[in-house]
């Protein structure tokens, strides 16, 4: 059993909190964007698709820097949030959540869209022909059939949020108790003389959490397929 210090436990709990909030934050827009990309002929859909998946190919540090430009206290959105609502994202837990959500968002969109693409359009048309509105057909037919992709995407996003480093340290910095998640705590330990033992413990913990999240993702997707499709 790993024996963790209070500081290490704080980093673990903060990581779980950030990952859960980031997953919850990006789930509704991920479902909406996946539906728009899969079910509509929206003008500029290719550009939207490129922008959505950009965090997968851009260095995380660049994503963090762009967030800093946009949501920093002098950025257009950050200055407005600070002046109107007194909300400051940089160097805060909320900022770490935003950074993790942005990096995890394309993974969730991709999983949900793949699930949506596999749904027979005829089922939706049948619901519409029986008098259901577009919203009713989505809520009663499409959304339940999307459940395997939603669960898989949510757990993948959770796992990605647990391991997010580059965007977080660039946008939210490395503040103990506020933004120092497990990856940042590992980085801090490696930069501290005699911190190898701490780093190894946190690495083992991070690997265990990531593998558990992936296993849960597979199990949840299979359960959802058995429940929804009887497979």
mmCIF file of C-alpha atoms in Angstrom:
data_model
loop_
_atom_site.group_PDB
_atom_site.id
_atom_site.type_symbol
_atom_site.label_atom_id
_atom_site.label_comp_id
_atom_site.label_asym_id
_atom_site.label_seq_id
_atom_site.Cartn_x
_atom_site.Cartn_y
_atom_site.Cartn_z
ATOM 1 C CA UNK A 1 0.000 0.000 0.000
ATOM 2 C CA UNK A 2 1.265 3.403 -0.915
ATOM 3 C CA UNK A 3 1.895 5.681 2.052
ATOM 4 C CA UNK A 4 1.258 9.225 0.942
ATOM 5 C CA UNK A 5 2.028 12.429 2.778
ATOM 6 C CA UNK A 6 -0.628 15.086 3.346
ATOM 7 C CA UNK A 7 0.738 17.111 0.415
ATOM 8 C CA UNK A 8 0.563 14.082 -1.878
ATOM 9 C CA UNK A 9 -2.988 13.294 -0.752
ATOM 10 C CA UNK A 10 -3.945 16.902 -1.472
ATOM 11 C CA UNK A 11 -2.542 16.553 -5.004
ATOM 12 C CA UNK A 12 -4.496 13.310 -5.491
ATOM 13 C CA UNK A 13 -7.775 14.784 -4.259
ATOM 14 C CA UNK A 14 -7.246 17.921 -6.333
ATOM 15 C CA UNK A 15 -6.585 15.807 -9.438
ATOM 16 C CA UNK A 16 -9.797 13.836 -8.918
ATOM 17 C CA UNK A 17 -11.747 17.052 -8.343
ATOM 18 C CA UNK A 18 -10.320 18.737 -11.444
ATOM 19 C CA UNK A 19 -10.898 15.650 -13.600
ATOM 20 C CA UNK A 20 -14.514 15.248 -12.453
ATOM 21 C CA UNK A 21 -15.343 18.922 -12.950
ATOM 22 C CA UNK A 22 -13.578 19.042 -16.329
ATOM 23 C CA UNK A 23 -15.525 15.990 -17.508
ATOM 24 C CA UNK A 24 -18.822 17.482 -16.335
ATOM 25 C CA UNK A 25 -17.951 20.822 -17.944
ATOM 26 C CA UNK A 26 -17.243 19.454 -21.406
ATOM 27 C CA UNK A 27 -19.929 16.729 -21.546
ATOM 28 C CA UNK A 28 -22.974 18.848 -22.618
ATOM 29 C CA UNK A 29 -21.109 20.855 -25.309
ATOM 30 C CA UNK A 30 -19.400 17.661 -26.525
ATOM 31 C CA UNK A 31 -22.786 16.008 -27.102
ATOM 32 C CA UNK A 32 -24.059 19.129 -28.887
ATOM 33 C CA UNK A 33 -20.965 19.484 -31.105
ATOM 34 C CA UNK A 34 -20.947 15.757 -31.933
ATOM 35 C CA UNK A 35 -24.599 15.988 -32.959
ATOM 36 C CA UNK A 36 -23.968 19.085 -35.094
ATOM 37 C CA UNK A 37 -21.029 17.409 -36.859
ATOM 38 C CA UNK A 38 -22.890 14.143 -37.417
ATOM 39 C CA UNK A 39 -26.488 15.137 -38.056
ATOM 40 C CA UNK A 40 -26.441 18.579 -39.679
ATOM 41 C CA UNK A 41 -25.067 20.203 -42.817
ATOM 42 C CA UNK A 42 -23.951 23.282 -40.933
ATOM 43 C CA UNK A 43 -21.885 25.693 -43.073
ATOM 44 C CA UNK A 44 -18.258 25.661 -41.987
ATOM 45 C CA UNK A 45 -18.589 22.207 -40.453
ATOM 46 C CA UNK A 46 -15.082 21.306 -41.598
ATOM 47 C CA UNK A 47 -13.630 24.347 -39.847
ATOM 48 C CA UNK A 48 -15.545 23.483 -36.658
ATOM 49 C CA UNK A 49 -14.231 19.928 -36.827
ATOM 50 C CA UNK A 50 -10.643 21.182 -37.222
ATOM 51 C CA UNK A 51 -10.969 23.600 -34.313
ATOM 52 C CA UNK A 52 -12.519 20.952 -32.071
ATOM 53 C CA UNK A 53 -9.689 18.492 -32.703
ATOM 54 C CA UNK A 54 -6.872 21.063 -32.684
ATOM 55 C CA UNK A 55 -5.912 20.361 -29.033
ATOM 56 C CA UNK A 56 -5.072 16.786 -30.049
ATOM 57 C CA UNK A 57 -2.324 17.912 -32.424
ATOM 58 C CA UNK A 58 -1.160 21.192 -30.899
ATOM 59 C CA UNK A 59 1.454 21.102 -28.123
ATOM 60 C CA UNK A 60 -0.427 21.473 -24.805
ATOM 61 C CA UNK A 61 1.791 24.439 -23.916
ATOM 62 C CA UNK A 62 0.424 26.309 -26.936
ATOM 63 C CA UNK A 63 -3.140 25.529 -25.882
ATOM 64 C CA UNK A 64 -2.336 26.813 -22.390
ATOM 65 C CA UNK A 65 -0.803 29.987 -23.816
ATOM 66 C CA UNK A 66 -3.858 30.621 -25.986
ATOM 67 C CA UNK A 67 -6.056 30.160 -22.918
ATOM 68 C CA UNK A 68 -3.838 32.650 -21.096
ATOM 69 C CA UNK A 69 -4.275 35.191 -23.883
ATOM 70 C CA UNK A 70 -8.033 34.682 -23.918
ATOM 71 C CA UNK A 71 -8.877 34.182 -20.237
ATOM 72 C CA UNK A 72 -6.011 36.033 -18.559
ATOM 73 C CA UNK A 73 -6.858 39.112 -16.505
ATOM 74 C CA UNK A 74 -5.940 41.248 -19.533
ATOM 75 C CA UNK A 75 -7.510 38.939 -22.097
ATOM 76 C CA UNK A 76 -10.835 39.834 -23.740
ATOM 77 C CA UNK A 77 -12.862 37.173 -21.909
ATOM 78 C CA UNK A 78 -10.797 37.095 -18.724
ATOM 79 C CA UNK A 79 -10.951 40.866 -18.240
ATOM 80 C CA UNK A 80 -14.726 40.810 -18.722
ATOM 81 C CA UNK A 81 -15.188 37.952 -16.232
ATOM 82 C CA UNK A 82 -12.989 39.724 -13.721
ATOM 83 C CA UNK A 83 -14.625 43.137 -14.099
ATOM 84 C CA UNK A 84 -18.253 42.006 -14.246
ATOM 85 C CA UNK A 85 -18.343 38.903 -12.045
ATOM 86 C CA UNK A 86 -15.088 39.105 -10.118
ATOM 87 C CA UNK A 87 -14.103 35.707 -11.538
ATOM 88 C CA UNK A 88 -10.418 35.041 -12.124
ATOM 89 C CA UNK A 89 -9.317 31.823 -13.813
ATOM 90 C CA UNK A 90 -5.525 32.129 -13.992
ATOM 91 C CA UNK A 91 -3.649 30.536 -11.089
ATOM 92 C CA UNK A 92 -6.877 29.015 -9.698
ATOM 93 C CA UNK A 93 -8.479 25.587 -9.477
ATOM 94 C CA UNK A 94 -11.150 26.800 -11.900
ATOM 95 C CA UNK A 95 -8.386 27.578 -14.381
ATOM 96 C CA UNK A 96 -6.992 24.064 -14.022
ATOM 97 C CA UNK A 97 -10.491 22.706 -14.700
ATOM 98 C CA UNK A 98 -10.827 24.825 -17.846
ATOM 99 C CA UNK A 99 -7.402 23.728 -19.135
ATOM 100 C CA UNK A 100 -8.179 20.044 -18.512
ATOM 101 C CA UNK A 101 -11.622 20.384 -20.107
ATOM 102 C CA UNK A 102 -10.214 21.979 -23.261
ATOM 103 C CA UNK A 103 -7.650 19.200 -23.670
ATOM 104 C CA UNK A 104 -10.195 16.433 -22.988
ATOM 105 C CA UNK A 105 -12.985 17.933 -25.105
ATOM 106 C CA UNK A 106 -11.935 16.496 -28.507
ATOM 107 C CA UNK A 107 -11.630 12.989 -27.052
ATOM 108 C CA UNK A 108 -15.193 13.163 -25.782
ATOM 109 C CA UNK A 109 -16.525 14.639 -29.019
ATOM 110 C CA UNK A 110 -14.829 11.903 -31.031
ATOM 111 C CA UNK A 111 -16.226 9.089 -28.876
ATOM 112 C CA UNK A 112 -19.750 10.517 -28.893
ATOM 113 C CA UNK A 113 -19.674 11.200 -32.630
ATOM 114 C CA UNK A 114 -18.523 7.665 -33.443
ATOM 115 C CA UNK A 115 -21.406 6.339 -31.379
ATOM 116 C CA UNK A 116 -23.816 8.737 -33.081
ATOM 117 C CA UNK A 117 -22.596 7.814 -36.566
ATOM 118 C CA UNK A 118 -23.397 4.153 -35.879
ATOM 119 C CA UNK A 119 -27.072 4.869 -35.094
ATOM 120 C CA UNK A 120 -29.536 4.033 -37.871
ATOM 121 C CA UNK A 121 -31.118 7.257 -39.123
ATOM 122 C CA UNK A 122 -34.275 5.276 -39.839
ATOM 123 C CA UNK A 123 -35.022 5.009 -36.136
ATOM 124 C CA UNK A 124 -35.033 8.788 -35.801
ATOM 125 C CA UNK A 125 -37.146 9.204 -38.945
ATOM 126 C CA UNK A 126 -39.615 6.626 -37.602
ATOM 127 C CA UNK A 127 -39.993 8.578 -34.366
ATOM 128 C CA UNK A 128 -40.535 11.799 -36.319
ATOM 129 C CA UNK A 129 -43.115 10.120 -38.573
ATOM 130 C CA UNK A 130 -45.055 9.049 -35.465
ATOM 131 C CA UNK A 131 -45.405 12.643 -34.373
ATOM 132 C CA UNK A 132 -42.349 13.190 -32.222
ATOM 133 C CA UNK A 133 -40.672 16.558 -32.493
ATOM 134 C CA UNK A 134 -36.976 16.763 -33.336
ATOM 135 C CA UNK A 135 -36.209 17.335 -29.639
ATOM 136 C CA UNK A 136 -38.431 14.446 -28.515
ATOM 137 C CA UNK A 137 -36.833 12.102 -31.054
ATOM 138 C CA UNK A 138 -33.390 13.099 -29.833
ATOM 139 C CA UNK A 139 -34.285 12.677 -26.151
ATOM 140 C CA UNK A 140 -36.140 9.364 -26.492
ATOM 141 C CA UNK A 141 -34.314 7.645 -29.358
ATOM 142 C CA UNK A 142 -30.962 9.188 -30.228
ATOM 143 C CA UNK A 143 -29.670 10.033 -26.764
ATOM 144 C CA UNK A 144 -30.248 6.560 -25.248
ATOM 145 C CA UNK A 145 -28.580 4.937 -28.262
ATOM 146 C CA UNK A 146 -25.609 7.276 -27.798
ATOM 147 C CA UNK A 147 -25.108 6.069 -24.219
ATOM 148 C CA UNK A 148 -22.134 3.728 -24.965
ATOM 149 C CA UNK A 149 -20.226 6.550 -26.652
ATOM 150 C CA UNK A 150 -21.139 9.042 -23.956
ATOM 151 C CA UNK A 151 -19.905 6.772 -21.166
ATOM 152 C CA UNK A 152 -16.723 5.857 -23.030
ATOM 153 C CA UNK A 153 -16.048 9.485 -23.909
ATOM 154 C CA UNK A 154 -16.656 10.676 -20.351
ATOM 155 C CA UNK A 155 -14.252 8.152 -18.865
ATOM 156 C CA UNK A 156 -11.618 8.863 -21.522
ATOM 157 C CA UNK A 157 -11.970 12.568 -20.799
ATOM 158 C CA UNK A 158 -11.633 11.848 -17.072
ATOM 159 C CA UNK A 159 -8.444 9.843 -17.675
ATOM 160 C CA UNK A 160 -7.025 12.553 -19.952
ATOM 161 C CA UNK A 161 -7.831 15.231 -17.361
ATOM 162 C CA UNK A 162 -5.995 13.266 -14.687
ATOM 163 C CA UNK A 163 -2.847 13.307 -16.818
ATOM 164 C CA UNK A 164 -3.061 16.860 -18.166
ATOM 165 C CA UNK A 165 0.155 18.820 -17.623
ATOM 166 C CA UNK A 166 1.252 21.284 -20.315
ATOM 167 C CA UNK A 167 -1.869 23.425 -20.662
ATOM 168 C CA UNK A 168 -2.446 23.422 -16.903
ATOM 169 C CA UNK A 169 1.014 24.597 -15.895
ATOM 170 C CA UNK A 170 1.008 27.268 -18.611
ATOM 171 C CA UNK A 171 -2.454 28.653 -17.868
ATOM 172 C CA UNK A 172 -3.030 27.868 -14.175
ATOM 173 C CA UNK A 173 0.610 27.579 -13.011
ATOM 174 C CA UNK A 174 1.824 25.187 -10.295
ATOM 175 C CA UNK A 175 0.210 26.451 -7.095
ATOM 176 C CA UNK A 176 0.214 24.003 -4.185
ATOM 177 C CA UNK A 177 -3.308 23.264 -3.021
ATOM 178 C CA UNK A 178 -4.899 25.123 -5.932
ATOM 179 C CA UNK A 179 -3.521 23.869 -9.269
ATOM 180 C CA UNK A 180 -0.829 21.312 -8.349
ATOM 181 C CA UNK A 181 -2.438 18.134 -9.652
ATOM 182 C CA UNK A 182 -0.647 14.779 -9.738
ATOM 183 C CA UNK A 183 1.339 15.466 -12.951
ATOM 184 C CA UNK A 184 2.482 18.828 -11.580
ATOM 185 C CA UNK A 185 3.293 17.257 -8.217
ATOM 186 C CA UNK A 186 5.445 14.675 -10.022
ATOM 187 C CA UNK A 187 7.218 17.455 -11.913
ATOM 188 C CA UNK A 188 7.797 19.338 -8.650
ATOM 189 C CA UNK A 189 9.188 16.213 -6.979
ATOM 190 C CA UNK A 190 11.627 15.603 -9.834
ATOM 191 C CA UNK A 191 12.912 19.167 -9.438
ATOM 192 C CA UNK A 192 13.366 18.777 -5.672
ATOM 193 C CA UNK A 193 16.577 17.270 -4.251
ATOM 194 C CA UNK A 194 15.772 13.868 -2.745
ATOM 195 C CA UNK A 195 12.313 13.850 -4.296
ATOM 196 C CA UNK A 196 12.759 10.619 -6.263
ATOM 197 C CA UNK A 197 10.791 8.506 -3.770
ATOM 198 C CA UNK A 198 7.876 10.953 -3.848
ATOM 199 C CA UNK A 199 7.947 11.047 -7.637
ATOM 200 C CA UNK A 200 7.913 7.242 -7.862
ATOM 201 C CA UNK A 201 4.948 6.972 -5.510
ATOM 202 C CA UNK A 202 2.988 9.543 -7.466
ATOM 203 C CA UNK A 203 3.927 7.955 -10.799
ATOM 204 C CA UNK A 204 2.686 4.569 -9.576
ATOM 205 C CA UNK A 205 -0.519 6.188 -8.341
ATOM 206 C CA UNK A 206 -1.054 8.034 -11.629
ATOM 207 C CA UNK A 207 -0.512 4.876 -13.682
ATOM 208 C CA UNK A 208 -2.966 2.981 -11.502
ATOM 209 C CA UNK A 209 -5.630 5.666 -11.834
ATOM 210 C CA UNK A 210 -5.182 5.944 -15.614
ATOM 211 C CA UNK A 211 -5.398 2.166 -16.122
ATOM 212 C CA UNK A 212 -8.439 1.957 -13.844
ATOM 213 C CA UNK A 213 -10.171 4.696 -15.848
ATOM 214 C CA UNK A 214 -9.452 2.900 -19.143
ATOM 215 C CA UNK A 215 -10.709 -0.423 -17.770
ATOM 216 C CA UNK A 216 -13.852 1.284 -16.488
ATOM 217 C CA UNK A 217 -14.316 2.894 -19.904
ATOM 218 C CA UNK A 218 -14.254 -0.487 -21.634
ATOM 219 C CA UNK A 219 -16.531 -2.053 -19.022
ATOM 220 C CA UNK A 220 -19.003 0.837 -19.142
ATOM 221 C CA UNK A 221 -19.164 0.757 -22.938
ATOM 222 C CA UNK A 222 -19.811 -3.006 -22.967
ATOM 223 C CA UNK A 223 -22.464 -2.664 -20.264
ATOM 224 C CA UNK A 224 -24.172 0.125 -22.182
ATOM 225 C CA UNK A 225 -24.134 -1.884 -25.415
ATOM 226 C CA UNK A 226 -25.649 -4.886 -23.656
ATOM 227 C CA UNK A 227 -28.278 -2.671 -22.055
ATOM 228 C CA UNK A 228 -29.168 -0.620 -25.131
ATOM 229 C CA UNK A 229 -28.525 -3.023 -28.005
ATOM 230 C CA UNK A 230 -28.636 -6.385 -26.248
ATOM 231 C CA UNK A 231 -25.137 -7.192 -27.543
#
